[in-house]
XYZ file of C-alpha atoms in Angstrom:
711
model
C 26.794 24.338 80.894
C 25.454 21.723 79.049
C 24.682 23.752 76.198
C 28.410 25.124 76.580
C 29.569 21.230 76.149
C 27.399 21.067 72.927
C 28.519 23.460 71.112
C 32.146 22.173 71.972
C 31.057 19.498 71.085
C 29.675 19.379 67.474
C 32.581 21.453 66.627
C 34.071 20.896 63.750
C 37.828 20.700 63.881
C 41.206 20.698 61.721
C 44.407 20.281 62.562
C 42.883 20.128 66.430
C 42.041 24.054 65.470
C 38.596 24.993 65.015
C 37.472 25.916 61.534
C 35.649 29.224 61.962
C 39.830 30.673 63.219
C 39.707 30.542 60.033
C 37.688 33.105 58.444
C 38.098 34.572 61.472
C 42.259 34.877 60.159
C 41.225 35.832 56.892
C 38.850 38.752 58.203
C 41.516 40.479 59.670
C 44.159 39.780 56.773
C 40.907 41.809 53.947
C 40.673 44.007 57.065
C 44.318 45.451 57.792
C 44.472 45.218 53.502
C 42.205 47.369 53.872
C 43.263 50.300 56.937
C 47.506 49.800 56.091
C 46.378 50.091 52.111
C 43.922 53.970 52.583
C 46.115 55.316 54.980
C 49.945 54.118 53.041
C 48.229 57.177 50.774
C 46.627 59.262 52.659
C 48.735 61.873 53.459
C 49.973 62.306 49.336
C 45.522 62.428 49.606
C 45.828 65.763 50.978
C 48.827 67.614 49.660
C 47.777 66.921 46.073
C 43.939 66.707 46.313
C 42.646 68.552 48.797
C 46.057 70.884 48.568
C 46.309 70.555 51.750
C 50.265 71.875 53.101
C 52.094 69.416 54.869
C 51.220 70.660 58.594
C 48.295 70.101 58.260
C 48.199 67.100 56.003
C 50.621 65.759 59.224
C 48.207 67.043 62.018
C 44.926 65.201 60.249
C 46.911 61.986 59.444
C 47.474 61.766 63.078
C 44.741 63.590 64.787
C 43.008 60.352 62.398
C 45.625 57.841 63.985
C 44.907 58.872 67.617
C 41.000 58.614 67.157
C 41.730 54.741 65.634
C 43.243 53.452 68.893
C 40.996 54.859 71.179
C 37.590 53.928 69.523
C 38.080 50.498 70.802
C 37.586 51.655 73.903
C 33.396 52.175 72.715
C 34.162 48.971 70.724
C 34.387 46.832 73.790
C 31.645 48.466 75.854
C 29.526 48.096 73.021
C 30.848 44.255 72.429
C 30.843 43.200 76.548
C 27.757 44.769 76.940
C 25.115 44.907 74.752
C 24.921 43.475 71.448
C 28.319 40.388 71.722
C 31.628 40.798 69.752
C 29.688 39.072 66.302
C 27.081 41.054 66.272
C 29.702 43.785 67.090
C 32.215 43.227 64.540
C 29.099 43.046 61.837
C 27.750 46.383 62.632
C 30.907 48.231 62.625
C 31.836 46.879 59.929
C 28.954 48.352 57.794
C 30.378 51.755 58.950
C 34.270 50.628 58.148
C 32.882 49.650 54.870
C 30.519 52.659 54.101
C 33.211 54.950 55.660
C 35.579 54.047 53.011
C 32.433 53.868 49.993
C 32.900 57.434 51.064
C 36.172 58.035 50.487
C 36.857 56.026 47.446
C 33.476 58.593 45.762
C 35.574 61.807 47.792
C 38.530 61.043 45.749
C 36.735 61.897 41.878
C 37.591 65.092 40.977
C 34.664 64.015 38.337
C 32.521 64.577 40.493
C 32.593 68.496 40.566
C 34.659 69.576 38.276
C 32.332 71.503 35.887
C 34.721 73.455 33.615
C 36.148 70.117 33.155
C 39.707 71.687 33.014
C 41.215 69.131 36.298
C 40.646 70.874 39.015
C 37.080 70.315 41.000
C 35.240 73.521 41.821
C 34.298 72.452 45.436
C 36.645 71.520 47.380
C 34.923 71.850 50.082
C 32.033 68.893 48.995
C 35.437 66.713 48.677
C 36.379 67.668 52.290
C 33.263 67.758 53.621
C 33.573 63.205 52.117
C 37.102 62.251 52.726
C 36.720 63.947 56.656
C 32.355 61.857 57.110
C 34.644 58.781 55.564
C 37.403 58.918 57.993
C 35.939 59.255 60.184
C 33.219 56.024 59.681
C 36.722 54.631 59.238
C 38.441 54.995 62.205
C 35.356 54.114 63.910
C 34.788 50.925 62.447
C 38.569 49.320 62.619
C 38.913 51.011 66.151
C 35.433 49.595 67.262
C 36.479 46.081 65.794
C 40.179 45.870 67.098
C 39.965 44.729 70.301
C 36.423 41.910 69.179
C 37.664 40.065 66.163
C 41.460 39.642 68.800
C 39.179 38.406 71.672
C 36.272 37.159 69.621
C 39.454 34.620 68.072
C 40.032 33.502 71.696
C 36.502 32.670 72.095
C 36.777 29.955 69.859
C 38.957 27.438 71.938
C 38.048 25.607 74.699
C 40.085 25.900 77.969
C 41.937 22.543 77.805
C 43.709 24.293 74.416
C 45.612 26.627 75.962
C 49.074 25.710 73.244
C 46.391 26.479 70.079
C 44.683 29.424 72.026
C 48.387 30.602 71.649
C 49.422 28.995 68.155
C 46.398 31.437 67.098
C 47.183 34.510 67.892
C 50.102 34.128 66.463
C 49.175 33.274 63.282
C 46.394 36.164 64.079
C 49.395 39.009 63.809
C 50.486 37.538 60.499
C 47.519 37.626 58.851
C 48.208 41.320 59.766
C 51.006 42.716 58.713
C 50.236 39.906 55.843
C 48.012 42.302 55.028
C 49.965 45.525 55.787
C 52.699 44.220 53.482
C 50.552 43.589 50.326
C 48.501 45.902 50.749
C 51.266 48.714 51.200
C 53.448 47.527 48.029
C 49.631 47.196 46.172
C 48.298 50.197 46.697
C 50.675 52.970 45.758
C 50.516 51.467 42.466
C 47.190 52.194 41.963
C 47.833 55.654 42.670
C 50.342 56.326 39.697
C 48.194 55.062 37.844
C 46.476 57.469 35.266
C 42.238 57.936 35.452
C 39.749 60.531 35.062
C 36.458 60.792 33.049
C 38.346 64.508 31.357
C 41.153 64.980 32.688
C 44.387 61.552 33.272
C 45.381 62.251 36.822
C 47.052 60.096 39.309
C 43.815 57.599 40.320
C 43.529 58.389 44.250
C 39.588 56.467 43.184
C 41.327 53.305 42.559
C 44.121 53.417 45.004
C 40.893 54.044 47.883
C 38.399 51.761 46.265
C 40.396 48.590 46.333
C 41.083 48.653 50.061
C 36.605 49.254 50.413
C 36.024 46.279 48.115
C 38.660 43.682 50.188
C 36.511 45.530 53.431
C 33.345 43.793 51.959
C 34.729 40.774 51.495
C 36.083 41.179 55.003
C 32.713 41.618 56.456
C 30.753 38.720 53.677
C 33.695 36.454 54.490
C 33.582 36.911 58.304
C 29.176 36.157 58.239
C 29.651 33.143 56.299
C 31.743 31.452 58.728
C 29.101 32.493 61.275
C 27.429 28.938 62.074
C 30.418 28.242 62.958
C 31.783 30.499 65.688
C 30.646 30.142 69.236
C 28.865 33.329 70.571
C 29.226 34.207 73.623
C 26.094 36.474 74.495
C 26.964 39.995 76.844
C 26.839 39.917 80.123
C 25.171 43.554 80.984
C 26.256 46.805 81.015
C 29.697 45.582 82.775
C 31.876 48.571 82.629
C 28.917 50.859 84.873
C 29.485 47.806 86.760
C 32.309 47.752 87.071
C 32.791 51.718 87.069
C 29.615 51.860 90.239
C 31.033 48.806 92.335
C 34.681 50.634 92.295
C 33.415 53.661 93.567
C 30.918 52.000 95.606
C 34.471 49.953 97.999
C 36.238 53.134 97.532
C 32.895 55.724 98.737
C 32.120 53.291 101.846
C 36.203 52.655 102.835
C 35.482 56.766 103.327
C 33.437 55.690 105.530
C 34.264 53.365 106.842
C 37.785 54.392 107.853
C 38.001 54.444 111.884
C 41.158 52.122 113.057
C 38.833 50.263 115.363
C 36.513 49.291 112.228
C 38.459 45.762 111.204
C 40.738 45.634 108.100
C 39.442 43.965 105.082
C 42.270 42.208 102.749
C 41.690 44.051 99.585
C 40.212 47.638 99.237
C 37.838 45.972 96.613
C 36.348 43.989 99.057
C 34.222 47.420 101.480
C 32.037 46.524 98.225
C 30.591 43.632 99.098
C 27.831 44.938 100.943
C 25.981 45.870 97.694
C 28.022 44.051 94.848
C 28.544 40.043 95.206
C 31.680 38.490 95.160
C 31.397 37.244 91.505
C 31.728 40.749 90.142
C 34.616 41.759 92.837
C 36.950 39.707 91.701
C 35.800 39.801 88.313
C 37.026 43.086 89.446
C 40.457 43.201 90.523
C 41.432 40.147 88.337
C 40.982 43.921 85.440
C 42.265 45.937 87.627
C 45.562 44.020 88.015
C 46.135 43.463 84.460
C 45.690 47.703 83.626
C 47.996 48.057 86.425
C 50.874 46.185 84.834
C 49.813 48.299 81.433
C 50.982 51.287 82.438
C 54.344 51.474 81.692
C 54.051 49.691 78.731
C 52.860 53.224 76.243
C 56.718 54.038 76.568
C 57.097 51.200 74.417
C 54.988 52.627 71.754
C 56.595 55.348 72.099
C 59.641 54.318 70.182
C 57.990 52.006 67.801
C 56.326 54.407 66.312
C 58.751 56.646 65.277
C 59.545 53.892 62.680
C 57.399 56.308 60.274
C 58.613 59.694 61.107
C 62.235 59.422 63.004
C 63.448 56.651 60.762
C 61.557 58.027 57.816
C 64.170 61.259 58.163
C 66.890 59.676 59.189
C 66.921 57.083 55.897
C 66.240 59.881 54.019
C 70.584 61.358 55.199
C 71.102 57.373 54.108
C 72.160 56.247 50.553
C 70.138 53.971 48.586
C 67.320 54.857 46.148
C 64.831 52.207 47.784
C 63.926 54.259 50.357
C 59.917 54.073 49.799
C 60.461 49.999 49.706
C 62.569 50.010 52.691
C 60.302 52.470 55.461
C 56.826 51.106 54.203
C 57.646 47.347 53.697
C 60.282 45.970 56.417
C 58.594 45.398 59.154
C 55.682 43.376 57.698
C 58.285 42.082 55.922
C 60.217 40.558 59.153
C 57.643 40.303 60.845
C 56.526 37.027 58.360
C 59.566 35.559 58.706
C 60.558 36.450 62.272
C 56.899 34.570 64.041
C 57.626 31.651 62.660
C 61.097 31.626 63.964
C 60.303 32.373 67.605
C 57.241 29.969 68.107
C 58.536 26.870 66.026
C 62.757 27.763 67.050
C 63.438 30.202 69.843
C 60.693 29.646 72.396
C 60.950 25.611 72.268
C 64.527 26.108 72.906
C 63.961 28.200 74.990
C 61.723 25.958 76.562
C 64.481 22.825 76.020
C 66.788 24.882 78.361
C 64.529 24.428 81.405
C 63.848 28.200 81.390
C 60.342 29.086 82.399
C 59.873 31.986 79.892
C 56.657 33.512 80.781
C 54.249 35.941 79.108
C 55.225 38.924 81.635
C 59.428 37.878 80.890
C 58.360 38.225 77.185
C 57.574 41.588 76.629
C 60.543 42.201 79.368
C 62.706 41.703 77.045
C 60.599 43.137 74.024
C 61.386 46.207 75.715
C 64.787 45.521 76.130
C 64.873 45.109 72.255
C 62.957 48.347 71.386
C 65.726 50.311 73.400
C 68.066 47.892 71.982
C 67.128 49.482 67.789
C 67.373 53.035 69.680
C 71.244 52.500 70.786
C 71.718 51.150 67.451
C 70.199 53.986 65.702
C 71.943 56.254 67.274
C 74.655 54.670 66.328
C 73.661 54.855 62.578
C 72.772 58.468 63.596
C 76.915 59.136 64.533
C 77.609 58.147 61.932
C 75.274 60.204 59.319
C 76.297 63.533 61.538
C 80.443 63.462 60.304
C 79.509 62.980 56.361
C 76.132 65.932 56.369
C 77.443 68.998 55.065
C 77.977 72.164 57.436
C 74.652 73.850 57.399
C 74.730 77.690 58.458
C 73.439 78.616 61.865
C 70.609 81.281 62.003
C 73.601 83.222 62.768
C 75.581 82.290 59.704
C 75.532 82.415 56.158
C 77.694 80.437 53.185
C 78.740 82.044 50.069
C 79.903 80.258 46.658
C 81.539 82.343 44.221
C 81.061 80.743 40.321
C 82.781 82.974 38.313
C 81.751 83.065 34.193
C 84.398 85.207 33.676
C 87.070 83.252 30.948
C 90.046 84.771 33.168
C 90.987 84.294 36.370
C 90.087 87.405 38.929
C 90.983 89.047 42.070
C 88.611 88.551 44.782
C 88.107 90.481 48.223
C 85.187 89.282 50.772
C 85.266 90.081 54.191
C 88.701 89.597 55.640
C 89.500 86.373 52.878
C 91.376 87.029 49.656
C 91.373 84.982 46.889
C 92.007 84.271 42.995
C 88.918 82.046 41.854
C 90.352 80.126 38.712
C 88.633 76.929 39.818
C 84.166 77.436 39.549
C 83.377 77.114 43.025
C 84.722 78.148 46.335
C 82.317 78.938 50.119
C 83.342 81.199 52.966
C 81.647 81.734 56.160
C 80.851 85.461 56.562
C 79.014 87.916 59.024
C 75.533 89.043 58.313
C 77.683 91.675 56.165
C 80.711 91.755 54.181
C 82.419 93.837 51.698
C 82.983 92.516 48.955
C 86.236 93.810 45.744
C 86.016 92.039 42.062
C 89.607 92.740 41.115
C 90.125 96.266 41.383
C 86.709 97.074 40.928
C 84.764 99.334 43.178
C 83.184 97.277 46.823
C 80.410 96.777 47.448
C 78.402 95.903 50.939
C 76.911 92.134 50.458
C 73.832 91.664 53.007
C 73.024 88.043 53.402
C 70.043 86.565 55.628
C 71.018 83.752 58.213
C 70.858 80.413 58.465
C 71.277 80.916 53.968
C 73.010 79.557 51.500
C 73.834 81.977 49.079
C 75.371 81.512 45.731
C 77.352 84.988 44.130
C 77.991 84.541 40.425
C 80.345 87.181 38.785
C 79.740 88.277 35.314
C 81.307 90.599 32.703
C 78.764 93.019 31.394
C 79.665 96.274 29.223
C 83.277 96.447 29.994
C 82.629 96.037 33.987
C 82.104 93.206 36.886
C 78.664 92.847 38.673
C 77.386 89.934 40.719
C 74.061 88.419 40.594
C 73.134 86.477 44.410
C 71.001 84.113 44.468
C 69.755 82.765 48.303
C 69.183 79.788 48.410
C 67.033 77.694 51.357
C 69.046 75.195 53.522
C 68.058 72.067 51.985
C 68.749 68.668 53.650
C 69.916 66.179 52.114
C 66.784 64.098 51.744
C 67.221 63.828 47.892
C 69.424 65.661 44.847
C 68.318 68.689 44.223
C 69.841 69.867 41.475
C 69.576 74.082 39.559
C 71.177 75.521 35.771
C 72.203 79.188 35.726
C 71.850 80.186 32.551
C 75.154 81.389 31.312
C 74.150 81.894 27.157
C 73.608 84.818 25.759
C 69.877 84.383 25.749
C 66.755 83.137 26.685
C 66.603 78.945 27.482
C 63.551 76.931 27.570
C 64.152 73.869 30.397
C 61.921 70.479 30.593
C 62.100 67.706 32.157
C 59.921 64.040 31.374
C 56.641 65.346 30.469
C 56.779 68.417 32.883
C 58.400 72.409 31.654
C 60.244 74.197 34.455
C 59.946 77.476 32.144
C 62.435 80.055 30.767
C 65.243 80.870 32.653
C 66.642 84.770 31.254
C 69.883 84.889 30.841
C 72.593 85.159 33.227
C 69.520 83.573 36.338
C 69.152 80.398 37.507
C 66.311 77.931 37.247
C 64.231 75.999 40.007
C 65.474 72.946 41.986
C 64.926 69.963 40.271
C 65.116 66.552 41.184
C 65.352 64.270 38.135
C 68.821 63.390 35.660
C 67.957 63.818 32.562
C 67.093 67.219 30.853
C 66.234 68.611 27.859
C 67.372 72.339 26.954
C 65.485 74.258 23.836
C 66.584 77.649 22.832
C 64.974 80.489 21.381
C 65.807 79.051 17.942
C 64.355 75.322 18.570
C 67.531 74.206 18.605
C 67.844 71.068 21.805
C 69.995 69.602 23.496
C 69.513 66.545 25.980
C 71.998 66.941 28.995
C 71.960 63.280 31.461
C 74.024 62.508 34.372
C 73.854 60.310 36.972
C 73.298 61.690 40.747
C 74.038 59.558 43.977
C 71.718 59.771 46.362
C 71.353 63.328 48.968
C 73.428 64.876 46.469
C 73.045 68.360 44.989
C 74.853 70.402 41.873
C 74.371 73.785 40.140
C 75.068 73.525 37.108
C 76.493 75.864 34.410
C 75.305 76.577 30.736
C 78.405 78.707 29.415
C 78.270 80.429 27.088
C 79.778 79.096 23.884
C 77.526 76.279 24.520
C 76.673 73.960 21.810
C 73.397 72.778 21.274
C 73.234 68.983 19.574
C 72.127 65.623 20.275
C 74.433 65.522 23.581
C 74.983 68.442 25.257
C 76.682 67.126 28.835
C 80.307 67.838 27.727
C 79.242 71.373 27.959
C 78.069 71.969 30.308
C 79.501 72.481 34.146
C 79.328 71.297 37.589
C 79.883 72.736 40.889
C 79.516 69.819 44.014
C 77.130 72.381 45.938
C 76.662 68.839 48.455
C 78.051 65.355 48.573
C 75.908 62.831 47.917
C 74.872 60.627 50.765
C 77.523 57.893 51.871
C 75.858 56.659 54.334
C 73.974 53.053 52.841
C 70.594 52.164 54.113
C 71.313 48.981 54.771
C 73.212 50.619 57.932
C 69.213 50.912 59.361
C 68.735 46.724 58.887
C 69.935 46.061 62.429
C 67.463 48.807 64.292
C 64.625 47.720 62.149
C 65.718 43.642 63.867
C 65.745 44.525 66.832
C 63.235 46.865 67.001
C 60.512 43.768 64.702
C 61.954 41.356 67.277
C 60.795 43.383 70.199
C 57.392 43.677 68.487
C 56.841 40.317 67.733
C 57.749 39.021 71.209
C 56.195 42.541 72.943
C 52.349 42.696 70.918
C 51.981 39.415 70.031
C 52.150 38.074 73.718
C 51.044 41.057 75.106
C 47.247 39.184 72.820
C 47.583 36.508 74.006
C 48.206 38.053 78.085
C 45.620 39.456 78.333
C 43.004 37.753 76.783
C 44.130 34.826 79.078
C 44.068 37.091 82.527
C 40.694 38.672 81.141
C 37.461 37.112 82.594
C 35.230 35.859 80.609
C 32.552 38.904 80.087
C 35.426 41.853 80.188
C 37.574 40.242 77.493
C 37.107 43.184 75.024
C 37.459 46.047 77.500
C 40.740 44.376 78.413
C 42.194 43.750 75.237
C 40.915 48.189 74.270
C 43.464 48.483 77.578
C 46.042 46.975 75.170
C 45.391 48.853 71.678
C 44.778 52.585 74.164
C 48.943 51.857 75.286
C 49.320 52.045 71.437
C 47.543 55.717 71.554
C 49.385 57.063 74.742
C 52.717 55.785 73.520
C 52.021 58.546 70.720
C 51.395 61.167 72.894
C 54.760 60.782 74.526
C 56.572 60.751 71.687
C 55.043 64.374 71.381
C 55.521 65.357 74.956
C 58.974 64.263 74.836
C 60.539 65.365 71.270
C 58.755 69.169 72.755
C 60.404 68.841 77.106
C 63.837 67.691 75.024
C 64.191 70.223 72.764
C 67.892 68.465 71.819
C 70.252 69.622 69.431
C 70.905 66.699 68.104
C 69.399 63.697 66.853
C 71.696 60.486 68.160
C 70.984 62.069 71.940
C 66.903 62.289 71.333
C 67.316 58.485 70.143
C 69.747 57.535 73.121
C 67.308 59.876 75.528
C 64.236 57.435 74.164
C 66.132 53.778 74.664
C 67.244 55.242 78.125
C 63.980 55.483 79.218
C 62.364 52.678 78.254
C 65.132 51.452 80.061
C 64.623 52.758 82.944
C 60.723 51.899 81.870
C 61.987 47.869 81.579
C 63.260 47.790 84.573
C 60.007 49.309 86.680
C 57.863 47.473 84.677
C 60.365 43.822 85.412
C 59.714 44.800 88.814
C 56.235 44.378 88.547
C 55.872 41.859 86.596
C 58.353 39.517 89.381
C 55.057 40.289 91.998
C 51.992 39.637 89.364
C 50.434 36.067 90.914
C 49.330 34.451 87.411
C 45.576 34.112 87.947
C 43.086 31.117 85.898
C 39.824 33.413 85.139
C 37.877 30.513 84.013
C 38.488 27.814 87.604
C 38.089 31.386 89.822
C 34.496 32.465 87.941
C 33.990 28.962 88.399
C 34.736 28.245 92.019
C 32.247 31.163 92.504
C 29.797 29.787 90.932
C 30.270 26.420 92.966
C 30.313 28.637 96.068
C 26.831 30.322 95.478
C 24.272 28.432 96.603
C 25.983 27.825 99.714
C 26.364 31.390 100.423
C 22.786 31.445 99.789
C 21.633 28.799 102.036
C 24.303 30.869 104.866
C 21.561 33.727 103.842
C 18.484 31.907 104.444
C 20.263 30.305 107.821
C 21.152 34.215 108.956
C 18.290 35.097 108.149
C 16.235 32.316 109.704
C 17.728 32.331 113.106
C 17.204 36.616 112.708
C 13.237 36.206 112.726
C 13.545 33.453 115.641
C 15.677 35.079 118.051
C 13.198 38.949 116.794
C 9.839 36.739 117.007
C 11.828 34.811 120.470
C 12.264 38.370 121.955
C 8.444 39.711 120.320
C 7.518 36.875 122.447
C 8.975 37.742 125.681
C 7.937 41.504 124.908
C 4.494 41.085 124.916
C 4.418 37.824 127.736
C 6.560 40.824 130.134
C 3.467 43.258 129.340
C 1.158 40.847 130.094
C 1.928 40.157 133.148
C 2.272 44.131 134.490
C -1.328 44.189 133.360
C -2.347 41.609 136.042
C -0.388 43.594 138.263
C -2.557 46.381 138.023
C -6.046 45.135 137.901
C -5.589 43.516 141.633
């Protein structure tokens, strides 16, 4: 204690805060920049560099994220049991940095590009490096997660509760500041061209900069070493806790007779083997872990910002989707944390309301539920504007008339004259088609498809060209060309060519708005048009098109899907509610986990808090698979209802929770230990005296018997 008091008196402070925490905050900012920067381009790296498909890329990505939130348990055990928080952070940061460097090296395609064609010759080598790098990153980032926050809390004295609370808010701000900058900068770095033999998207730079930031993070943390308050580890605490719990359960089972007096708490049955201080500490941890049981449901909703809400945004109007989705949450965090700390909480305090940490967490969960209600309302508006796509047992057919006169069409039970460029109808899997007075042809269309039937005239007779088009969502603008010109045409988009389109045939889908059309004679014309987000058009190049600088007036368009009309700005309320819930929930949870944890188990409890994130992601998969709801808005409502239900359960649990002061409890037990030792010594002395007395009495009795025998 004297050493601790001396250490406290020599701590350098700025504005009442230990100088050491500034090194910790800068360290966290750089580490989060490194992690989120790498993660921002990870799926693109899987898809475009390693050439994995969407499903496999998504699976590996979520496996990596899950591992990042499961490994904190390992880091917490190492920190609290063997190395201490400082050494654990340093050593695992080295592992983390090595992983980032390996990822950057693995992304250099020139390493195995022997024929210099821009494609790696040994993809297995790059995959192996990438997997090793990701494994090291997951172990590093997960291992230091519970240690950094708890280590920052250790820098404050017991009487600096307010400063420690502010630290956790600043700590959370640094996380989101790093996330915000990295998710903007790293995609820009990836878009740069680099390479020795061929110029390609620069994944080595996109991974290399986060690796450099991780090196800076490690150096900054080590520089502050002399200023830190380092709490020594207290042995293998997790093993002690598990053994204590197991012994208490088994001892209670062996003493289950009704004649044996009951004890105040079931853990008290471990008193025969373990000291009362350890039992009290285990009680503290289990009380908090019991409160954690409902919390994963919050993360189940929160993490859908990167999945369901992203998909929702792709069906809305706005070309800033990538910026919105990657930065709106950290931007709102940077705004909301100071607003909560300096405006909302002080106002609540002035109103004489006791806004305890558990009440804050309850409010945070409720706000997340409201966010999903808002998302459901937005989804209802989106659904009203979506095109009527065919189900698996239906089809859609669009007719395009490429003949220079009106034609009469009979398709199944429908008969109409086609003068315009299109006509949509629904049919069975097959129907009979008659054009003018020609012969009847049976048309068979695959279920669940949209089909374009182009009617052309060849050798004085009508014929049709069927083009089956896979049902397309409104996630982006998609356009297709039909070549009605008398010769093969070539269409180029920017630097990318889409090949030759033979006469009376369709091109592939493209999603840009400027095209260069070239005929066999080398004549070109430029076609430009502004498209609404999510729209889809078929452009018809007629036989009489004139090749000049601008051929837009000659090309006819058919609108397949209208542009999205619900603007992305309508998502801001749900993001605002979710971010407000996150600030109230997550920042408070970090602080609560630290304040209620025993001194030797703070990192373990931080890891338990982070574990709720991993469980929340698993809940998303389970509910999404089990629910099988046909409408997305209904799934949003289901998640909101589940969270509100869990919120009520948590509120009841929180009502019966009694806040504790671990430092005071541990100090009380420390003071009681000498008295307990004296009592034990006194009892042992009494026991020895009784045994000695009994022994003398027994000997005296035996001597008497011997005398009588001799007489």
